[in-house]
Short mmCIF file of C-alpha atoms and ligand atoms in Angstrom, two decimals:
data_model
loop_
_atom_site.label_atom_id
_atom_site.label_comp_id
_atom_site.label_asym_id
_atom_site.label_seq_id
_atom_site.Cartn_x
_atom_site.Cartn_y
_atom_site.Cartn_z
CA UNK Q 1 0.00 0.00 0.00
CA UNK Q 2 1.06 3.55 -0.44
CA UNK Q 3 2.90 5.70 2.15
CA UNK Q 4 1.85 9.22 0.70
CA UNK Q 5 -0.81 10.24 -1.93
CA UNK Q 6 -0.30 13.85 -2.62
CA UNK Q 7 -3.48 15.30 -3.48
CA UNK Q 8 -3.43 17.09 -7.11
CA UNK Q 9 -6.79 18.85 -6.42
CA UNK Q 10 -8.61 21.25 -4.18
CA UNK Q 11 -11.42 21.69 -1.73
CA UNK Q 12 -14.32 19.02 -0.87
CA UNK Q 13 -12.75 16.27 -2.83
CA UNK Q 14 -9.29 16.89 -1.60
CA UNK Q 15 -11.33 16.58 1.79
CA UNK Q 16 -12.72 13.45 0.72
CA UNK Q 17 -9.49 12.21 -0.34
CA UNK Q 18 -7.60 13.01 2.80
CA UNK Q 19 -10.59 11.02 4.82
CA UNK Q 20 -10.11 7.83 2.39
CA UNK Q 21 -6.30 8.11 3.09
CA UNK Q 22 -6.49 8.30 6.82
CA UNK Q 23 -8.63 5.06 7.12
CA UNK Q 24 -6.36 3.09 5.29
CA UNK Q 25 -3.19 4.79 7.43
CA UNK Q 26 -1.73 6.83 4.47
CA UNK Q 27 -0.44 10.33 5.21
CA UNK Q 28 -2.07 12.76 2.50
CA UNK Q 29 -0.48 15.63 1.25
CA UNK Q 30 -2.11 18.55 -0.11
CA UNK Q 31 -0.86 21.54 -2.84
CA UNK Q 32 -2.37 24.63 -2.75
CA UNK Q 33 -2.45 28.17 -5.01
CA UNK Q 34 -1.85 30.88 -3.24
CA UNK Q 35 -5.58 31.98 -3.11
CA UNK Q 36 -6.26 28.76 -1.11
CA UNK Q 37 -3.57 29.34 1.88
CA UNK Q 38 -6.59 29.19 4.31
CA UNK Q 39 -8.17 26.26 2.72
CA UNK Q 40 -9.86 24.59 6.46
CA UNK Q 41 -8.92 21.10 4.07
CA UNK Q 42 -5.14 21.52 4.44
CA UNK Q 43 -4.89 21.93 7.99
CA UNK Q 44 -5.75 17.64 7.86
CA UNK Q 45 -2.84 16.75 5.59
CA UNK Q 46 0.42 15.96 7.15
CA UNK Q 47 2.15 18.54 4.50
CA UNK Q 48 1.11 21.29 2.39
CA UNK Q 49 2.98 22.92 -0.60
CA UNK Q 50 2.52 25.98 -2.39
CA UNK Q 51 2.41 25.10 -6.28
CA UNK Q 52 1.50 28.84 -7.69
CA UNK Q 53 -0.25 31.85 -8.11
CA UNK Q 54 -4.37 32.05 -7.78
CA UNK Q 55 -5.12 30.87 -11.64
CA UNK Q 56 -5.32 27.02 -12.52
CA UNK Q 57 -3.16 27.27 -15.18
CA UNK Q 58 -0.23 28.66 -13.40
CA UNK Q 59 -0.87 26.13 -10.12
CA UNK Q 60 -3.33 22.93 -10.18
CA UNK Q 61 -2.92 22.74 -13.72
CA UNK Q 62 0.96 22.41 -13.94
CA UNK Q 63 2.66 19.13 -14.42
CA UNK Q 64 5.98 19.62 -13.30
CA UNK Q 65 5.24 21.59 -9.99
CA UNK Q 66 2.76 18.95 -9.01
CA UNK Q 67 5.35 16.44 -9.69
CA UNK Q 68 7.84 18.10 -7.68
CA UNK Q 69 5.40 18.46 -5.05
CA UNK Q 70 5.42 15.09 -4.87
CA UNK Q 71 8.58 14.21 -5.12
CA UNK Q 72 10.02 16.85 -2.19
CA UNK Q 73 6.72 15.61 -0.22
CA UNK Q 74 8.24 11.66 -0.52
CA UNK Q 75 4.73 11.00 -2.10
CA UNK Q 76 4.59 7.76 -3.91
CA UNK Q 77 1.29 8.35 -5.35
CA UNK Q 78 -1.04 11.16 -6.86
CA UNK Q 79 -4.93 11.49 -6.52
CA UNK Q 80 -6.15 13.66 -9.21
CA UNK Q 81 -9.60 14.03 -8.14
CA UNK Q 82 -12.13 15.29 -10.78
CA UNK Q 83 -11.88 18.24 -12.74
CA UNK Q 84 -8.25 19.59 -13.10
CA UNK Q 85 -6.11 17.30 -14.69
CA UNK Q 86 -7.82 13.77 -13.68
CA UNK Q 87 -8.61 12.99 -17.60
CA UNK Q 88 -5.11 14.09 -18.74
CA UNK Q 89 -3.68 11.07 -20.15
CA UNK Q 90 -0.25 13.21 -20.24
CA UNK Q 91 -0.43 14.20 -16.99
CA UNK Q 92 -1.26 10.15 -15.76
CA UNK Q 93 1.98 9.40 -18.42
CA UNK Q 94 4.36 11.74 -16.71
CA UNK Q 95 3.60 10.09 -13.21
CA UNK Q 96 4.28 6.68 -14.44
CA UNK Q 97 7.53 8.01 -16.15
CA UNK Q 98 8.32 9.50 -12.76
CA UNK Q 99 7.51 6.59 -11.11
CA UNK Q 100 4.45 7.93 -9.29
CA UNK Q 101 1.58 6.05 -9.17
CA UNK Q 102 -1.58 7.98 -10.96
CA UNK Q 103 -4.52 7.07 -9.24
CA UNK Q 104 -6.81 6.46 -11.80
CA UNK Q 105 -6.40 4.14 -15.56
CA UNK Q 106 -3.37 3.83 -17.70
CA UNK Q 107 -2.36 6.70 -20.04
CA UNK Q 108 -3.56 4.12 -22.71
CA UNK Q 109 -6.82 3.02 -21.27
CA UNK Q 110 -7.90 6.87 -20.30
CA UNK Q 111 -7.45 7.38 -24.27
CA UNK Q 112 -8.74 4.61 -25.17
CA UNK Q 113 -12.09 5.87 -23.16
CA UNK Q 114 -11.47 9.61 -22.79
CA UNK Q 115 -11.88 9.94 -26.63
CA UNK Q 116 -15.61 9.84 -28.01
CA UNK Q 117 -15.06 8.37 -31.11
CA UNK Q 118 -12.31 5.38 -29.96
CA UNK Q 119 -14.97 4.74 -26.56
CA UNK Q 120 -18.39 4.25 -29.79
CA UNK Q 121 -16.07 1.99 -31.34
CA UNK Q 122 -15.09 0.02 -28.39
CA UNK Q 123 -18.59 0.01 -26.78
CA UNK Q 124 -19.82 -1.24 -30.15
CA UNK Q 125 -17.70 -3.86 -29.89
CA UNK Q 126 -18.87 -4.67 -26.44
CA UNK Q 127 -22.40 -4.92 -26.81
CA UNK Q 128 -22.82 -1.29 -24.53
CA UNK Q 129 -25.64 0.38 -26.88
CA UNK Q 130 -24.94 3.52 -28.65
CA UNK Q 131 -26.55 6.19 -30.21
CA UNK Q 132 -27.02 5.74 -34.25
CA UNK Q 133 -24.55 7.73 -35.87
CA UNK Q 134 -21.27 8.04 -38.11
CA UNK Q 135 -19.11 5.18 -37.89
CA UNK Q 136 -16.29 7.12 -36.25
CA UNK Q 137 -14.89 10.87 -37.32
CA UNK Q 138 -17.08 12.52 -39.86
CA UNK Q 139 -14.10 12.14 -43.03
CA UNK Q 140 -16.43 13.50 -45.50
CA UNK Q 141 -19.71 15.56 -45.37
CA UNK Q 142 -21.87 13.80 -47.95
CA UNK Q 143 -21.09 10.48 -45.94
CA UNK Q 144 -22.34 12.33 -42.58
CA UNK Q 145 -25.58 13.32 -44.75
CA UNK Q 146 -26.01 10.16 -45.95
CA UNK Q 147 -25.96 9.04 -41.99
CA UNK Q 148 -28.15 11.75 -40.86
CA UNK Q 149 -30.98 10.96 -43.64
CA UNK Q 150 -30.97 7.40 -42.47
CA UNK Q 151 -31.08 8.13 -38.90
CA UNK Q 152 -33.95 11.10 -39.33
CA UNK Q 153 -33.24 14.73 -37.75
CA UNK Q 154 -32.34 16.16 -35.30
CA UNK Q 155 -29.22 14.72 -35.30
CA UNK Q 156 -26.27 16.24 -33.03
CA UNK Q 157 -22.80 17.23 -34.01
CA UNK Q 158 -20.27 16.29 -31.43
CA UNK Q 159 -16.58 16.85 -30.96
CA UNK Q 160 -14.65 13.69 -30.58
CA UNK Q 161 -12.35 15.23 -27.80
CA UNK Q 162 -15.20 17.29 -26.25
CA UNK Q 163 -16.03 18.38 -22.52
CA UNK Q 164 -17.76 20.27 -19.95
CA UNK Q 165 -20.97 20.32 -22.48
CA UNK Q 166 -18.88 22.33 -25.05
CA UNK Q 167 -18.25 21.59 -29.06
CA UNK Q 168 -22.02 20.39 -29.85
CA UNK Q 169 -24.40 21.56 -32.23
CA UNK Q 170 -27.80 20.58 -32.86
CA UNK Q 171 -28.95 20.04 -36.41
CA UNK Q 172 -32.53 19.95 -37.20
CA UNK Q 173 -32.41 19.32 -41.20
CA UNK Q 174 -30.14 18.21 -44.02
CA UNK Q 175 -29.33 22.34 -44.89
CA UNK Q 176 -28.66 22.85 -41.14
CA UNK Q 177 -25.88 20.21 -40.80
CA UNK Q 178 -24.66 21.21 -43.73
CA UNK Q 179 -23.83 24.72 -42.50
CA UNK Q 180 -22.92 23.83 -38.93
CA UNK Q 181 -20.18 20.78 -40.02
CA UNK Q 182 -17.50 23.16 -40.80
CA UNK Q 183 -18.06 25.41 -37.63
CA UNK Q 184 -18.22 22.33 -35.49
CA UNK Q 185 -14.82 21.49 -36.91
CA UNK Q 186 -13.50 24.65 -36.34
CA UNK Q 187 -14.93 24.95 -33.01
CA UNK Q 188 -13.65 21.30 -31.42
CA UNK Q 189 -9.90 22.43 -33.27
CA UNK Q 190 -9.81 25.64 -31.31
CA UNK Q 191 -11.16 24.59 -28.12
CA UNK Q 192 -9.42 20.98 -27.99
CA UNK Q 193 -6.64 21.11 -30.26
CA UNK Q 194 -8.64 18.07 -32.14
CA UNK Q 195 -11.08 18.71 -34.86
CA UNK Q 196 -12.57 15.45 -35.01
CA UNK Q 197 -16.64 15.70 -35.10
CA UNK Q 198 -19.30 12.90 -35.38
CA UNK Q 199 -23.12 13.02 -35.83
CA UNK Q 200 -25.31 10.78 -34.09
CA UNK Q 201 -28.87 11.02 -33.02
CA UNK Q 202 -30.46 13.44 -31.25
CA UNK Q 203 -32.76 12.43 -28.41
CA UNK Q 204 -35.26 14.69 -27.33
CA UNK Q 205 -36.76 14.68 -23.48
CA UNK Q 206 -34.51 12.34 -22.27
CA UNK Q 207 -33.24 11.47 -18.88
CA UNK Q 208 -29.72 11.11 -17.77
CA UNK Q 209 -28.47 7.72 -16.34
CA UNK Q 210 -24.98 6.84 -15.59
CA UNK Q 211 -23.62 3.23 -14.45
CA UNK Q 212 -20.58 3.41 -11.92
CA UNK Q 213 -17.71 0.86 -12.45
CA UNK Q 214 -14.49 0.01 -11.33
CA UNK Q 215 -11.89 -2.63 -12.20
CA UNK Q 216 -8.82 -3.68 -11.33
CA UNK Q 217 -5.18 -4.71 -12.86
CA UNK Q 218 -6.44 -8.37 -12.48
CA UNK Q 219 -8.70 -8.69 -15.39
CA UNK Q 220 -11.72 -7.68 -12.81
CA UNK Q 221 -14.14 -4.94 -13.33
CA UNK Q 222 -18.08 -4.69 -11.30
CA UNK Q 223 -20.78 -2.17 -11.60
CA UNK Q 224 -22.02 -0.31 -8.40
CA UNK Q 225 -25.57 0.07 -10.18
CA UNK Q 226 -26.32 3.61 -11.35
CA UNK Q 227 -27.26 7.08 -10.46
CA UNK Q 228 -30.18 9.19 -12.28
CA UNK Q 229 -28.88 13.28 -12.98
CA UNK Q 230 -31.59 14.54 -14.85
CA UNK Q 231 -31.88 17.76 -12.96
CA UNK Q 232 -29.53 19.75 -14.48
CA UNK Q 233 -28.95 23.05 -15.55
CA UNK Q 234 -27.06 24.22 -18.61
CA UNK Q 235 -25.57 20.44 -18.65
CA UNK Q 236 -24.33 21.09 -14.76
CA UNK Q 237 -26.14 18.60 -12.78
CA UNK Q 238 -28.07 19.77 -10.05
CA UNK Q 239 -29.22 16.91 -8.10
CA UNK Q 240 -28.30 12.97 -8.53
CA UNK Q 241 -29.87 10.20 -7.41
CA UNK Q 242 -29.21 6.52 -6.56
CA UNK Q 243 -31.17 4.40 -7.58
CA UNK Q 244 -32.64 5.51 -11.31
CA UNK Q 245 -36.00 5.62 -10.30
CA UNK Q 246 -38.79 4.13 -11.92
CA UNK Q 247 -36.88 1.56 -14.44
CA UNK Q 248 -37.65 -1.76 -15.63
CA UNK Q 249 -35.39 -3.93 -13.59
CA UNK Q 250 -34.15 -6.67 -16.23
CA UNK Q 251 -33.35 -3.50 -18.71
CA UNK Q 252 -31.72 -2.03 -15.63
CA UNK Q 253 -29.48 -5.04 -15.19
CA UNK Q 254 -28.73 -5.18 -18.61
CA UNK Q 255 -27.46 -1.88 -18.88
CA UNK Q 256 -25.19 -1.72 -16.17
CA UNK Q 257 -23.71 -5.09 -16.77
CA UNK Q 258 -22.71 -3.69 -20.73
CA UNK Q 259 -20.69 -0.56 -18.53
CA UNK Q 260 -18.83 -3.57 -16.68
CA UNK Q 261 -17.63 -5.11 -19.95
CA UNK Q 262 -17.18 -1.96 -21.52
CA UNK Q 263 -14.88 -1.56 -18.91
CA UNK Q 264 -13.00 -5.08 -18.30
CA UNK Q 265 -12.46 -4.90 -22.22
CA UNK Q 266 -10.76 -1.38 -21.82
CA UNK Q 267 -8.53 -3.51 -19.65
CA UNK Q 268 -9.37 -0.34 -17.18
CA UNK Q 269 -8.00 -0.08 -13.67
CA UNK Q 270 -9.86 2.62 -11.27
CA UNK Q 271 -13.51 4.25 -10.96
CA UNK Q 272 -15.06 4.95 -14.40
CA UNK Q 273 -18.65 6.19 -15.06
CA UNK Q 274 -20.52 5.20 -18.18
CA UNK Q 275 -22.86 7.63 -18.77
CA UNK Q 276 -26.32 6.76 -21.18
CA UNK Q 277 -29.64 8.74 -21.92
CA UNK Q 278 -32.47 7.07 -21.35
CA UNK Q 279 -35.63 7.91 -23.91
CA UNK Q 280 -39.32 7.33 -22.67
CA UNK Q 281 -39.39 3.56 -23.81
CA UNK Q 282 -36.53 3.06 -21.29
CA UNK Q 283 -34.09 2.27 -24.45
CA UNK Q 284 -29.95 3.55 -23.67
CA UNK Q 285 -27.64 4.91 -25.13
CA UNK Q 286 -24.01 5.47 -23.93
CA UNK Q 287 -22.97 9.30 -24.21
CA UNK Q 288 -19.41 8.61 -22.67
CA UNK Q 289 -17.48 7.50 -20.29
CA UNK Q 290 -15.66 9.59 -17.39
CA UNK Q 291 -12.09 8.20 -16.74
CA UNK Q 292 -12.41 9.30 -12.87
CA UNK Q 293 -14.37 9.89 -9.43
CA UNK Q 294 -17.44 11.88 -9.85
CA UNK Q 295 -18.97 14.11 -7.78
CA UNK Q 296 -22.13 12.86 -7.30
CA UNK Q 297 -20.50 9.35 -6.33
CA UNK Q 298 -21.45 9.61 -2.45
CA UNK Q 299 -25.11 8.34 -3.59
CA UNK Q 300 -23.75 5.36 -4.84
CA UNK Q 301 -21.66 4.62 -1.91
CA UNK Q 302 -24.75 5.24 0.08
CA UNK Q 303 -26.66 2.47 -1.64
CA UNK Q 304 -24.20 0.18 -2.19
CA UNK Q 305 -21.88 0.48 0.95
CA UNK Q 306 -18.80 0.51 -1.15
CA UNK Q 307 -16.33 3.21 -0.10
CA UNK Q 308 -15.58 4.11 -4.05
CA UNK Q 309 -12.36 6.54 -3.11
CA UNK Q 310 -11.05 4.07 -1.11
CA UNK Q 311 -11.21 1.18 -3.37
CA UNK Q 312 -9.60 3.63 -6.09
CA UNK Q 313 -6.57 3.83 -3.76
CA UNK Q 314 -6.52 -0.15 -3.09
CA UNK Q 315 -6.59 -1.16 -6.77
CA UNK Q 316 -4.23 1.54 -7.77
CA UNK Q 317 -1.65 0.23 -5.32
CA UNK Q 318 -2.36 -3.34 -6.94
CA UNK Q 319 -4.70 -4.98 -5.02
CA UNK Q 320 -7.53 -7.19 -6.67
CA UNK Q 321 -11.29 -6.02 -6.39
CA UNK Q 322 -12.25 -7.41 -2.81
CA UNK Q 323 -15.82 -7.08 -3.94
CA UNK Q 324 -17.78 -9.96 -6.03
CA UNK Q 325 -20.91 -8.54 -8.93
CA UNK Q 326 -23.14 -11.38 -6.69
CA UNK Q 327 -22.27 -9.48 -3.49
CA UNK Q 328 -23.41 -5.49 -4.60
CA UNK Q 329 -26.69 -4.94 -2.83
CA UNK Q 330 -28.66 -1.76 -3.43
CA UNK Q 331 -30.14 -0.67 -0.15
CA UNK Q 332 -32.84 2.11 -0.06
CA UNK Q 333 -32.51 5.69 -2.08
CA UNK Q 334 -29.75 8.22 -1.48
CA UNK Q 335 -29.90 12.19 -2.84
CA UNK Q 336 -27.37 14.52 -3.55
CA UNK Q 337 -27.92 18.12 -4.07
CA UNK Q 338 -24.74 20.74 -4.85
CA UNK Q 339 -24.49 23.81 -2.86
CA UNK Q 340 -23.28 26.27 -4.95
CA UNK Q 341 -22.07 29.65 -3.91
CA UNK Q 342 -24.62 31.18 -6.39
CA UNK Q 343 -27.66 33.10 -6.73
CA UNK Q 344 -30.39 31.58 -8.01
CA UNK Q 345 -32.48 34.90 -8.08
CA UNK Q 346 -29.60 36.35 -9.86
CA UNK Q 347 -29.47 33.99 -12.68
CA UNK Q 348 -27.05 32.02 -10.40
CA UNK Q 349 -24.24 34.70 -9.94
CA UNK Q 350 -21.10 33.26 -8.19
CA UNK Q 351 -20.79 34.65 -4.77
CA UNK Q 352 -17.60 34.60 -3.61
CA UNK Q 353 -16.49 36.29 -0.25
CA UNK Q 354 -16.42 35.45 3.53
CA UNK Q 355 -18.89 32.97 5.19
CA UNK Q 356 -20.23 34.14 8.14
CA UNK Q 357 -22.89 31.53 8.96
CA UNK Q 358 -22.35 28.02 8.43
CA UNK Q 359 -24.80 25.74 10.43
CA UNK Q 360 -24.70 22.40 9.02
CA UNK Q 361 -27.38 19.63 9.16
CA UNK Q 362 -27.67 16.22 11.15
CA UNK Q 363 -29.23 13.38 12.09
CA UNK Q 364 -29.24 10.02 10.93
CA UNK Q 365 -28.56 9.11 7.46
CA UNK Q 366 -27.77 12.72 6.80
CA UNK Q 367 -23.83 13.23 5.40
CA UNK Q 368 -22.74 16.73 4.05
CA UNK Q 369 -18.99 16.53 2.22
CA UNK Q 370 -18.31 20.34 2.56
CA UNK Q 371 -14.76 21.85 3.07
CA UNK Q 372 -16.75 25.32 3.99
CA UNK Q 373 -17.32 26.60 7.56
CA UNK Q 374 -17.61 29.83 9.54
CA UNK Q 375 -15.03 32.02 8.66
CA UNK Q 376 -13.40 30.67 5.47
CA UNK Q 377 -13.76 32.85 2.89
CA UNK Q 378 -14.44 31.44 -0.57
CA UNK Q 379 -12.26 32.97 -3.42
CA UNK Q 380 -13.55 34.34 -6.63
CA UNK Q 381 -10.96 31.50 -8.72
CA UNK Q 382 -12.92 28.52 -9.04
CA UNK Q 383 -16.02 26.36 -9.00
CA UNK Q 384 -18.52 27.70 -6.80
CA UNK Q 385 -19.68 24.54 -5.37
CA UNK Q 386 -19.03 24.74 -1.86
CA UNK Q 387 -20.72 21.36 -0.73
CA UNK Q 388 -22.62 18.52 -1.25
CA UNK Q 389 -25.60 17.09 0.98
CA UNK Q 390 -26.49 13.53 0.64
CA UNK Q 391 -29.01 11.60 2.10
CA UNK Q 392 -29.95 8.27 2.44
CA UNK Q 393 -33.62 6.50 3.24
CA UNK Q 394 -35.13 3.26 2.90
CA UNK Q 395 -37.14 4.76 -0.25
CA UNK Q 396 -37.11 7.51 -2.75
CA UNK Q 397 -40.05 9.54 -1.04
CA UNK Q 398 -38.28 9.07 2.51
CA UNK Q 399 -34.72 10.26 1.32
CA UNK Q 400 -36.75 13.68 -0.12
CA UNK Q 401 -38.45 14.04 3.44
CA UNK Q 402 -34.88 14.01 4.88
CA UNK Q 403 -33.15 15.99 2.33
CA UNK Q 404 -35.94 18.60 2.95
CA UNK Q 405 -35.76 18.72 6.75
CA UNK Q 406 -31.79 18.95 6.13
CA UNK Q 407 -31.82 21.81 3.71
CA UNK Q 408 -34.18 23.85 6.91
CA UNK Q 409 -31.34 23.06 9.27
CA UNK Q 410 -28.74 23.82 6.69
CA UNK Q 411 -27.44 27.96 7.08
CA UNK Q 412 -25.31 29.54 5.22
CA UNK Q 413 -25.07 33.41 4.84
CA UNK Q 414 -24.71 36.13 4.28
CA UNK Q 415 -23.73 34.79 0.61
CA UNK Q 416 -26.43 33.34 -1.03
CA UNK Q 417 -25.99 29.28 -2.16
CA UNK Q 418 -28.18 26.84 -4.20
CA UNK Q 419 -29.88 25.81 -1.12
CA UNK Q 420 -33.38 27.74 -1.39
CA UNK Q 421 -33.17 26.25 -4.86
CA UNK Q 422 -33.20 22.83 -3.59
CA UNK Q 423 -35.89 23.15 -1.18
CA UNK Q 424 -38.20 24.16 -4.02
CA UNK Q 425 -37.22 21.32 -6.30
CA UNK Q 426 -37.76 19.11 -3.86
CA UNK Q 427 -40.93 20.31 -2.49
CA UNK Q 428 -41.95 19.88 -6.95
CA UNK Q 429 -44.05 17.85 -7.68
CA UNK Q 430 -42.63 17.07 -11.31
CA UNK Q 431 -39.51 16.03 -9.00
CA UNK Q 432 -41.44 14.03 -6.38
CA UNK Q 433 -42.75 11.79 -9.24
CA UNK Q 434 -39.71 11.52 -11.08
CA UNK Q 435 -41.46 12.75 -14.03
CA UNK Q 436 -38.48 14.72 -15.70
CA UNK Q 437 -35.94 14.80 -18.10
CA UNK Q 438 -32.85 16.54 -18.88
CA UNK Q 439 -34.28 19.55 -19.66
CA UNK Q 440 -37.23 20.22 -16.59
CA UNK Q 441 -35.11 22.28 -14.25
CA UNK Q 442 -34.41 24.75 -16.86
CA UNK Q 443 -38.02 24.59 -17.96
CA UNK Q 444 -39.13 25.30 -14.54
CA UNK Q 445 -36.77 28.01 -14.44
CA UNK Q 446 -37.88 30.23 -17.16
CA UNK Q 447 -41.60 28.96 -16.19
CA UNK Q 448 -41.48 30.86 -13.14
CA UNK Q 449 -38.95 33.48 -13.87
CA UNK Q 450 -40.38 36.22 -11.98
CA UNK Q 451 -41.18 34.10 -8.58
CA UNK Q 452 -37.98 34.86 -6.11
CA UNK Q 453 -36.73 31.35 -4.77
CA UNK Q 454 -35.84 33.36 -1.65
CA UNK Q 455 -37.17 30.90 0.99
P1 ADP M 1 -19.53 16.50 -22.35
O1 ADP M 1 -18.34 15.61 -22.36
O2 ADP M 1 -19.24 17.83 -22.98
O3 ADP M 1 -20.22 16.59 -21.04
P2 ADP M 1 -21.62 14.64 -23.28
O4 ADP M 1 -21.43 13.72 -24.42
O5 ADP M 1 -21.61 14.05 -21.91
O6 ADP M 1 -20.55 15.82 -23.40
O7 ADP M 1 -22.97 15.45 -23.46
C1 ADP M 1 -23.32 16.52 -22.60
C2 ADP M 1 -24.81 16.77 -22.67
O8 ADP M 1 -25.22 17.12 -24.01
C3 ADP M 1 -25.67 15.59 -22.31
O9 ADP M 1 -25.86 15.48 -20.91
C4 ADP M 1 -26.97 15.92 -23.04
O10 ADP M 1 -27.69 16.88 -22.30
C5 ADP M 1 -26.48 16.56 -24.32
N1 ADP M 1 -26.31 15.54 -25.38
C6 ADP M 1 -25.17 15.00 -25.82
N2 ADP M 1 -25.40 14.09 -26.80
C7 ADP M 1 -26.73 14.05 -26.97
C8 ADP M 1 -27.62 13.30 -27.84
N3 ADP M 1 -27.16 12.43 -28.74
N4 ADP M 1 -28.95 13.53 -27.71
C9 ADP M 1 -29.42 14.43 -26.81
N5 ADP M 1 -28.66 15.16 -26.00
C10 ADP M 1 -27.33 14.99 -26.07
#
């Protein structure tokens, strides 16, 4: 097992990270910018370093200082968490080169994955459905018109190397992806430094659905069931869910047994989420995969009793899966809702600044993964979210009751955060039956525009 694990990342996950390390007696290390010197997270490391200046770019984005980091800290092993550079298949290649171990897949295997057109091919291969589209890259445009009659509009133009819900375009007829090929090209090039596109179908009123996985370096790989993120806004999830409620169980199964194979046959070592749409007839289709820890993946370990950050660690240091497919259990519904540092009268402005109330929730099966408190002032240089609730009850309308009585414990000021929000979506009705899709938070939004969420 590892001695150290410096921790390449920042705020709750490094704080989630830390906690994973000191049950399994490892001594984390944190790096910080300089606008994060009073993180509360670093006080629990055993050593801090100061990689750089406020911006990402010039700290938690650079290679070499992260690898000296670890390499003054005696750190045998890196944690990327999400975001930052946890899908950089350079950044996992210069740790093994360095002989730090990346916690997370292979170089090859995050490529293999991490790129939309290479993951089609190989989920094609493994019986994990897809969307109808091109083949792989679009090569030529009369062969991606050809596609797109067959398949019927609205198709979608996507950018092989695409993230973070950027380099798509929506084509509605034949004249429409005509014009927007080119600028879709020149749009993924730019923004990616890859100007690979494909077209595939377009689904409509669909709901999100994501199967988490993780294998080892023994040939092993399991599915922890899935998580539903449907509430979303401008492609940031909102709230996730654990189980995906409401779906037929053998197509269920089925689904989430394709993301393990997907997986074993990417010969993948580490967490990995397949994520799939889901239309109205219950029928998937795999968007991609995420080569790394989520954030939403406390609901799972909720359910499933699987400590997913932990088990990273164990089968990045070598050690076989302990856990058997037969032996995953779901048990009861967990919830997790983002506090954001934003105002959602204010078309969610990001409130940065001092927190001078912080009152956090209880009780039983109540668990809040926050690196905020009184007192810690939240700089103006990255994500808002401050925090995530999660909660757990024997059944989808118990875990809302608790999430709601948590959220009227929960204080933070004077900033304003995503938590009024939350009460209202759970106190919807449209939420309460799970009758959503992708696209209902933003249509509730705009639907009530002028009604202040102030609770
Ligand atoms: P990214 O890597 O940028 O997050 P994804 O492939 O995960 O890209 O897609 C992001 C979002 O775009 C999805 O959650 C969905 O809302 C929308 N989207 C992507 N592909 C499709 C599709 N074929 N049909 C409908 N919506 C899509």
């Amino acid at each position: 097992m590892f001695k150290r694990i410096l921790i390449a990342n920042r705020g709750e996950i490094a704080l989630r990270v830390i906690r994973a390390c000191r049950e399994l007696g490892i001594s984390p290390v944190c790096v910080y910018s300089v606008a994060d010197r009073d993180g509360p997270w670093i006080e629990q490391a055993d050593e801090a370093v100061c990689i750089g200046p406020a911006a990402s770019k010039e700290s938690y984005l650079r290679i070499e200082r992260l690898i000296a980091a670890a390499e003054v800290t005696g750190a045998d092993a890196i944690h990327p968490g999400y975001g930052f550079l946890s899908e950089n298949a350079s950044f996992a290649g210069v740790c093994r080169d360095c002989n730090i171990t990346f916690i997370g897949p292979s170089p090859e295997a995050m490529t293999l994955l991490g790129d939309k057109v290479n993951c089609k091919r190989l989920a094609r291969q493994s019986g994990t459905p897809v969307f109808p589209g091109t083949e792989g890259g679009i090569e030529d445009l009369e062969e991606a018109v050809k596609v797109a009659n067959e398949i019927g509009y609205p198709v979608i133009i996507k950018a092989s190397a695409g993230g973070g819900g950027r380099g798509m375009r929506v084509a509605r007829s034949e004249a429409e992806l005509r014009e927007n090929v080119d600028k879709a090209r020149q749009e993924a090039l730019a923004a990616f430094g890859n100007g690979t596109v494909y077209v595939e179908k377009y689904l409509e009123n669909a709901r999100h659905f994501e199967v988490q996985t993780i294998g080892d370096n023994h040939g092993n790989a399991v599915h922890l069931f899935e998580r539903d993120c449907s509430s979303q806004r401008r492609h940031q999830k909102l709230v996730e869910e654990a189980p995906s409620p409401g779906v037929d169980p053998a197509k269920r199964m089925k689904v989430c047994e394709s993301a393990a194979t997907l997986i074993r046959t990417a010969n993948y070592c580490g967490a990995a989420t397949v994520e799939f749409l889901m239309d109205k007839k219950q029928d998937f289709y795999m968007l991609e995969v995420n080569t790394r820890v989520q954030v939403e993946h406390p609901v799972t370990e909720m359910i499933t009793g699987v400590d997913i950050v932990q088990t990273q660690i164990r089968v990045a240091a070598g050690e076989p899966l302990s856990i058997k497919q037969q032996d995953i259990k779901v048990n009861g519904h967990a919830i997790e809702v983002r506090i954001n540092a934003e105002d959602p009268d204010k078309n969610f402005m990001p409130q940065a600044g001092l927190i001078e109330t912080f009152v956090a929730p209880g009780g039983p099966g109540v668990r809040l993964d926050s690196h905020a408190r009184a007192g810690y002032r939240i700089p103006p240089n990255y994500d808002s979210m401050i925090g995530k609730l999660i909660v757990h009850g024997p059944t989808r309308s118990a875990a809302i009751a608790r999430m709601r009585q948590a959220l009227n414990e929960f204080k933070i000021g004077p900033l304003r955060t995503t938590i009024s929000l939350h009460k209202r979506i759970m106190d919807n009705t449209e939420f309460q039956n799970a009758d959503f899709d992708i696209h209902w938070v933003e249509r509730w939004l705009k639907a009530n525009a002028s009604e202040s969420v102030q609770a």
